[in-house]
Amino acid sequence: MKKHILILPIALVLTLVLLTFAGCEDDKPGTTPLQTVNVDIYETVNYGAKYLFLHFETDLKTYPVTYSIRNGLKTNGNNFEINLPDIQKDKYGDQNILKGAATADVGLGTLANGVYNLTIKVAQNINTGTLTVGDSLMVLDFPSPQALTVNHDTVRRIPYGTVWGYISFSNAANDAIATAVLDSLTGIGALPANYPAGYYGYFSVDDTGAFTQNVPAEVEYHKPIFRYYNGAVAPLNQLLSFYHTEYHNKIDIVVYWFYPSGAKSGAIIPQRPGDGLHEELLFFKSNN
């Protein structure tokens, strides 16, 4: 059984993303017109500071998944101007690859609390609105959007110390092992989280406190992980390594953690539809 452990430092990943965007300008196999897009706001953690970015997807899902939305960003104080002129093709487009949305991630940086003016140009459609950043909320407001849909206008900010993910297994008999993982998390001080209801970008909490997240459709059984942990990195790594080593053919553990700020700054960022930016990702995955 092949195992995958992926650890991606943020500096490397952001560099690769920037090079990808730059490459779109220098090497153009061609473009295709951009019609309508939707947008979501996400945050990562960059060396102790929360970093915000916008994730764009085309509404059409018929493009080769290697296609991207060409994009440019201009900033001037509290003003951001994003240009999405068209869709960048690539040399793989005529091959038999998966189809889906064309995407783009546009980083806004580490923003202080306040109101920011945001202009998003989709092809020839100009949208003017605001991004309001607070301690606990981020709000996108576009009064009269054209060719642009805001999927979630209000996004709650993920507190430092949040741990989330899931334990998956293909045999119901391994439920007890998954339960043992949860008990072990409690043992190191990763206690069940109790957060206000709302959408947090990578997961949601309803009015009853129930936690939901996107889990791959191929997962047969799983137990969710939704905890708060502000302890040291080593105990969590040791716990995951133990179960990865001892039960690699029985369970998979996918865990994401917003580290507390300071010496342990960093983030563990989930995959999401569109598969955008990643930072340090503890991703223990087997193919059982």
Short mmCIF file of C-alpha atoms in Angstrom, two decimals:
data_model
loop_
_atom_site.label_atom_id
_atom_site.label_comp_id
_atom_site.label_asym_id
_atom_site.label_seq_id
_atom_site.Cartn_x
_atom_site.Cartn_y
_atom_site.Cartn_z
CA MET A 1 0.00 0.00 0.00
CA LYS A 2 1.52 3.24 -1.16
CA LYS A 3 1.66 6.03 1.40
CA HIS A 4 1.85 9.76 0.78
CA ILE A 5 3.16 12.30 3.25
CA LEU A 6 3.23 15.81 1.83
CA ILE A 7 4.87 18.75 3.58
CA LEU A 8 5.00 21.98 1.63
CA PRO A 9 6.67 25.08 3.10
CA ILE A 10 4.67 28.21 2.46
CA ALA A 11 7.53 30.20 0.94
CA LEU A 12 8.10 27.52 -1.69
CA VAL A 13 4.42 27.16 -2.47
CA LEU A 14 3.76 30.88 -2.80
CA THR A 15 6.85 31.18 -5.01
CA LEU A 16 5.57 28.42 -7.26
CA VAL A 17 2.16 30.07 -7.45
CA LEU A 18 3.70 33.41 -8.37
CA LEU A 19 5.88 31.76 -10.99
CA THR A 20 2.81 30.07 -12.40
CA PHE A 21 1.04 33.41 -12.72
CA ALA A 22 4.12 34.97 -14.29
CA GLY A 23 4.38 32.06 -16.69
CA CYS A 24 0.87 32.81 -17.90
CA GLU A 25 2.13 36.17 -19.10
CA ASP A 26 5.30 34.90 -20.78
CA ASP A 27 4.16 31.73 -22.50
CA LYS A 28 0.70 31.88 -24.02
CA PRO A 29 -0.51 28.86 -26.00
CA GLY A 30 -3.68 30.89 -26.42
CA THR A 31 -6.70 32.15 -24.53
CA THR A 32 -10.43 31.63 -24.59
CA PRO A 33 -13.09 34.16 -23.56
CA LEU A 34 -14.08 34.41 -19.91
CA GLN A 35 -17.81 34.49 -19.25
CA THR A 36 -18.94 34.35 -15.61
CA VAL A 37 -17.07 33.52 -12.42
CA ASN A 38 -17.75 32.95 -8.74
CA VAL A 39 -15.53 33.98 -5.87
CA ASP A 40 -14.80 32.96 -2.28
CA ILE A 41 -12.48 34.48 0.30
CA TYR A 42 -10.06 32.28 2.24
CA GLU A 43 -7.26 32.83 4.71
CA THR A 44 -4.02 31.02 5.45
CA VAL A 45 -1.40 31.71 8.09
CA ASN A 46 1.90 33.14 6.93
CA TYR A 47 4.53 33.15 9.68
CA GLY A 48 2.12 34.15 12.41
CA ALA A 49 -0.03 36.55 10.39
CA LYS A 50 -3.27 35.66 8.64
CA TYR A 51 -2.99 36.01 4.87
CA LEU A 52 -6.12 36.57 2.77
CA PHE A 53 -6.73 35.53 -0.81
CA LEU A 54 -9.63 35.32 -3.24
CA HIS A 55 -10.38 32.09 -5.06
CA PHE A 56 -12.10 32.44 -8.44
CA GLU A 57 -13.75 29.69 -10.47
CA THR A 58 -15.59 29.78 -13.76
CA ASP A 59 -19.24 28.82 -13.59
CA LEU A 60 -18.69 26.57 -16.60
CA LYS A 61 -17.16 23.23 -15.64
CA THR A 62 -16.26 22.08 -19.14
CA TYR A 63 -12.67 23.32 -19.34
CA PRO A 64 -9.58 21.11 -19.00
CA VAL A 65 -8.64 21.34 -15.33
CA THR A 66 -5.19 22.61 -16.30
CA TYR A 67 -6.69 25.85 -17.65
CA SER A 68 -6.45 28.93 -15.43
CA ILE A 69 -8.05 32.35 -15.29
CA ARG A 70 -5.50 34.98 -16.24
CA ASN A 71 -5.32 37.62 -13.56
CA GLY A 72 -3.62 40.78 -12.47
CA LEU A 73 -3.65 42.77 -9.22
CA LYS A 74 -2.99 46.45 -8.58
CA THR A 75 -2.93 47.89 -5.07
CA ASN A 76 -2.93 51.45 -3.83
CA GLY A 77 -3.38 51.84 -0.09
CA ASN A 78 -6.77 50.35 0.79
CA ASN A 79 -7.73 49.94 -2.86
CA PHE A 80 -7.45 46.66 -4.75
CA GLU A 81 -8.06 46.28 -8.48
CA ILE A 82 -8.26 42.75 -9.87
CA ASN A 83 -8.39 42.11 -13.60
CA LEU A 84 -9.64 38.76 -14.94
CA PRO A 85 -9.43 39.22 -18.73
CA ASP A 86 -9.79 35.69 -20.08
CA ILE A 87 -8.91 32.03 -19.66
CA GLN A 88 -5.37 30.84 -20.25
CA LYS A 89 -5.09 27.67 -22.30
CA ASP A 90 -2.11 25.35 -22.08
CA LYS A 91 -0.45 22.65 -24.14
CA TYR A 92 -2.40 19.91 -22.35
CA GLY A 93 -5.84 21.18 -23.33
CA ASP A 94 -6.22 18.90 -26.35
CA GLN A 95 -5.38 15.78 -24.35
CA ASN A 96 -7.90 13.51 -22.68
CA ILE A 97 -7.76 15.03 -19.20
CA LEU A 98 -10.37 15.82 -16.58
CA LYS A 99 -12.80 18.64 -17.19
CA GLY A 100 -13.84 21.21 -14.62
CA ALA A 101 -13.67 24.90 -13.79
CA ALA A 102 -10.81 27.20 -14.70
CA THR A 103 -9.52 28.82 -11.50
CA ALA A 104 -7.33 31.56 -10.09
CA ASP A 105 -6.08 32.50 -6.63
CA VAL A 106 -5.31 36.17 -6.03
CA GLY A 107 -3.48 37.00 -2.81
CA LEU A 108 -4.45 40.19 -1.00
CA GLY A 109 -1.84 39.82 1.71
CA THR A 110 -1.95 40.35 5.46
CA LEU A 111 -4.67 42.94 6.02
CA ALA A 112 -5.35 44.99 9.12
CA ASN A 113 -8.93 45.36 10.28
CA GLY A 114 -10.78 47.88 8.16
CA VAL A 115 -12.74 48.47 4.97
CA TYR A 116 -11.01 47.94 1.62
CA ASN A 117 -12.27 49.08 -1.77
CA LEU A 118 -12.31 46.22 -4.23
CA THR A 119 -12.74 46.38 -8.00
CA ILE A 120 -13.03 43.11 -9.92
CA LYS A 121 -13.10 43.27 -13.70
CA VAL A 122 -14.46 40.08 -15.29
CA ALA A 123 -13.72 40.33 -19.03
CA GLN A 124 -15.37 43.71 -19.77
CA ASN A 125 -17.64 43.73 -16.70
CA ILE A 126 -16.51 46.05 -13.90
CA ASN A 127 -17.64 45.26 -10.35
CA THR A 128 -17.04 47.66 -7.48
CA GLY A 129 -17.50 46.67 -3.86
CA THR A 130 -15.84 46.40 -0.49
CA LEU A 131 -14.03 43.88 1.65
CA THR A 132 -14.49 44.43 5.38
CA VAL A 133 -11.97 42.69 7.63
CA GLY A 134 -12.63 42.29 11.34
CA ASP A 135 -11.29 40.19 14.19
CA SER A 136 -13.87 37.46 13.67
CA LEU A 137 -15.45 38.13 10.25
CA MET A 138 -14.61 38.93 6.64
CA VAL A 139 -17.41 40.40 4.50
CA LEU A 140 -17.51 40.81 0.71
CA ASP A 141 -20.12 43.28 -0.55
CA PHE A 142 -20.84 43.88 -4.24
CA PRO A 143 -24.18 45.72 -4.58
CA SER A 144 -24.62 45.16 -8.34
CA PRO A 145 -22.41 42.28 -9.50
CA GLN A 146 -22.01 41.59 -13.21
CA ALA A 147 -20.65 38.25 -14.42
CA LEU A 148 -19.62 37.71 -10.77
CA THR A 149 -21.21 35.64 -8.01
CA VAL A 150 -20.05 35.87 -4.40
CA ASN A 151 -20.57 32.38 -2.98
CA HIS A 152 -20.30 33.42 0.68
CA ASP A 153 -20.48 37.11 1.47
CA THR A 154 -19.69 36.55 5.16
CA VAL A 155 -16.86 34.27 6.26
CA ARG A 156 -15.90 33.68 9.88
CA ARG A 157 -12.19 33.76 10.63
CA ILE A 158 -10.62 30.54 11.85
CA PRO A 159 -9.16 30.93 15.35
CA TYR A 160 -5.53 29.99 15.90
CA GLY A 161 -5.32 26.50 17.33
CA THR A 162 -8.18 25.04 15.27
CA VAL A 163 -7.63 21.41 14.25
CA TRP A 164 -9.97 19.81 11.76
CA GLY A 165 -10.14 16.99 9.24
CA TYR A 166 -11.31 13.40 9.27
CA ILE A 167 -10.34 9.78 9.84
CA SER A 168 -11.50 7.55 7.00
CA PHE A 169 -11.70 3.80 6.65
CA SER A 170 -13.17 1.33 4.16
CA ASN A 171 -14.06 -1.40 6.66
CA ALA A 172 -16.62 -0.67 9.37
CA ALA A 173 -14.68 -2.95 11.71
CA ASN A 174 -12.00 -0.23 11.94
CA ASP A 175 -14.38 2.21 13.59
CA ALA A 176 -12.78 1.44 16.96
CA ILE A 177 -9.37 2.54 15.68
CA ALA A 178 -10.82 5.82 14.46
CA THR A 179 -12.39 6.33 17.87
CA ALA A 180 -9.01 5.65 19.49
CA VAL A 181 -7.49 8.46 17.40
CA LEU A 182 -10.09 10.88 18.75
CA ASP A 183 -9.44 9.70 22.30
CA SER A 184 -5.70 10.20 21.77
CA LEU A 185 -6.32 13.75 20.57
CA THR A 186 -8.20 14.42 23.78
CA GLY A 187 -5.27 12.93 25.67
CA ILE A 188 -2.81 15.52 24.32
CA GLY A 189 -5.20 18.38 25.03
CA ALA A 190 -6.87 18.71 21.63
CA LEU A 191 -10.40 19.18 22.95
CA PRO A 192 -13.68 19.41 21.00
CA ALA A 193 -14.09 22.89 19.51
CA ASN A 194 -17.11 25.05 20.27
CA TYR A 195 -17.34 27.87 17.73
CA PRO A 196 -20.10 30.30 16.70
CA ALA A 197 -22.34 29.21 13.85
CA GLY A 198 -21.22 30.25 10.39
CA TYR A 199 -19.14 29.49 7.32
CA TYR A 200 -15.38 29.34 7.94
CA GLY A 201 -14.16 28.81 4.39
CA TYR A 202 -12.99 25.23 4.79
CA PHE A 203 -15.83 24.08 7.04
CA SER A 204 -19.13 25.22 8.55
CA VAL A 205 -20.73 25.19 11.99
CA ASP A 206 -24.52 25.18 12.28
CA ASP A 207 -26.76 26.66 14.97
CA THR A 208 -26.53 23.46 17.03
CA GLY A 209 -22.72 23.54 16.97
CA ALA A 210 -22.49 20.67 14.48
CA PHE A 211 -19.39 20.73 12.26
CA THR A 212 -19.45 19.91 8.54
CA GLN A 213 -16.71 19.80 5.92
CA ASN A 214 -16.17 18.51 2.40
CA VAL A 215 -15.11 14.86 2.43
CA PRO A 216 -14.18 13.09 -0.83
CA ALA A 217 -17.05 11.11 -2.31
CA GLU A 218 -14.96 7.94 -2.43
CA VAL A 219 -14.65 7.84 1.38
CA GLU A 220 -16.85 5.01 2.64
CA TYR A 221 -16.71 5.65 6.40
CA HIS A 222 -15.25 8.52 8.34
CA LYS A 223 -15.16 10.26 11.69
CA PRO A 224 -14.79 14.05 11.70
CA ILE A 225 -12.08 15.86 13.62
CA PHE A 226 -12.96 19.30 14.98
CA ARG A 227 -10.74 20.31 17.88
CA TYR A 228 -8.92 23.20 19.52
CA TYR A 229 -5.25 22.65 20.36
CA ASN A 230 -2.68 25.28 21.33
CA GLY A 231 0.01 22.92 22.55
CA ALA A 232 3.39 22.05 21.08
CA VAL A 233 3.81 20.63 17.60
CA ALA A 234 5.66 17.48 18.70
CA PRO A 235 2.82 15.68 20.55
CA LEU A 236 0.46 16.07 17.59
CA ASN A 237 3.10 14.89 15.12
CA GLN A 238 3.95 11.93 17.35
CA LEU A 239 0.30 10.97 17.66
CA LEU A 240 -0.27 11.08 13.90
CA SER A 241 2.98 9.24 13.20
CA PHE A 242 2.02 6.46 15.61
CA TYR A 243 -1.34 5.78 13.96
CA HIS A 244 0.17 6.19 10.51
CA THR A 245 2.79 3.54 11.31
CA GLU A 246 0.65 1.09 13.26
CA TYR A 247 -2.60 1.27 11.28
CA HIS A 248 -1.59 2.46 7.82
CA ASN A 249 -3.54 -0.37 6.18
CA LYS A 250 -6.70 0.27 8.20
CA ILE A 251 -7.30 4.03 8.45
CA ASP A 252 -6.35 7.30 6.78
CA ILE A 253 -5.96 10.50 8.79
CA VAL A 254 -6.20 13.92 7.15
CA VAL A 255 -5.54 16.74 9.61
CA TYR A 256 -5.32 20.50 9.21
CA TRP A 257 -4.14 22.88 11.93
CA PHE A 258 -3.98 26.65 12.22
CA TYR A 259 -0.93 26.97 14.45
CA PRO A 260 -1.00 29.57 17.21
CA SER A 261 1.05 32.66 16.40
CA GLY A 262 4.63 33.06 17.48
CA ALA A 263 7.39 30.49 17.25
CA LYS A 264 4.97 27.83 15.98
CA SER A 265 3.48 30.06 13.31
CA GLY A 266 2.37 28.41 10.13
CA ALA A 267 -0.73 26.68 8.93
CA ILE A 268 -2.03 23.37 7.76
CA ILE A 269 -4.37 24.10 4.91
CA PRO A 270 -6.97 21.79 3.42
CA GLN A 271 -7.60 20.94 -0.15
CA ARG A 272 -10.79 22.46 -1.45
CA PRO A 273 -12.68 22.50 -4.73
CA GLY A 274 -10.25 24.10 -7.12
CA ASP A 275 -7.24 23.00 -5.06
CA GLY A 276 -5.56 26.35 -4.48
CA LEU A 277 -2.79 27.45 -2.14
CA HIS A 278 -1.24 25.04 0.33
CA GLU A 279 1.13 25.65 3.16
CA GLU A 280 2.57 23.13 5.61
CA LEU A 281 0.22 20.22 5.16
CA LEU A 282 0.30 17.11 7.34
CA PHE A 283 -1.42 14.75 4.97
CA PHE A 284 -1.32 11.10 6.02
CA LYS A 285 -3.06 9.29 3.21
CA SER A 286 -3.17 5.67 2.11
CA ASN A 287 -5.02 3.96 -0.69
CA ASN A 288 -6.96 1.36 1.29
#
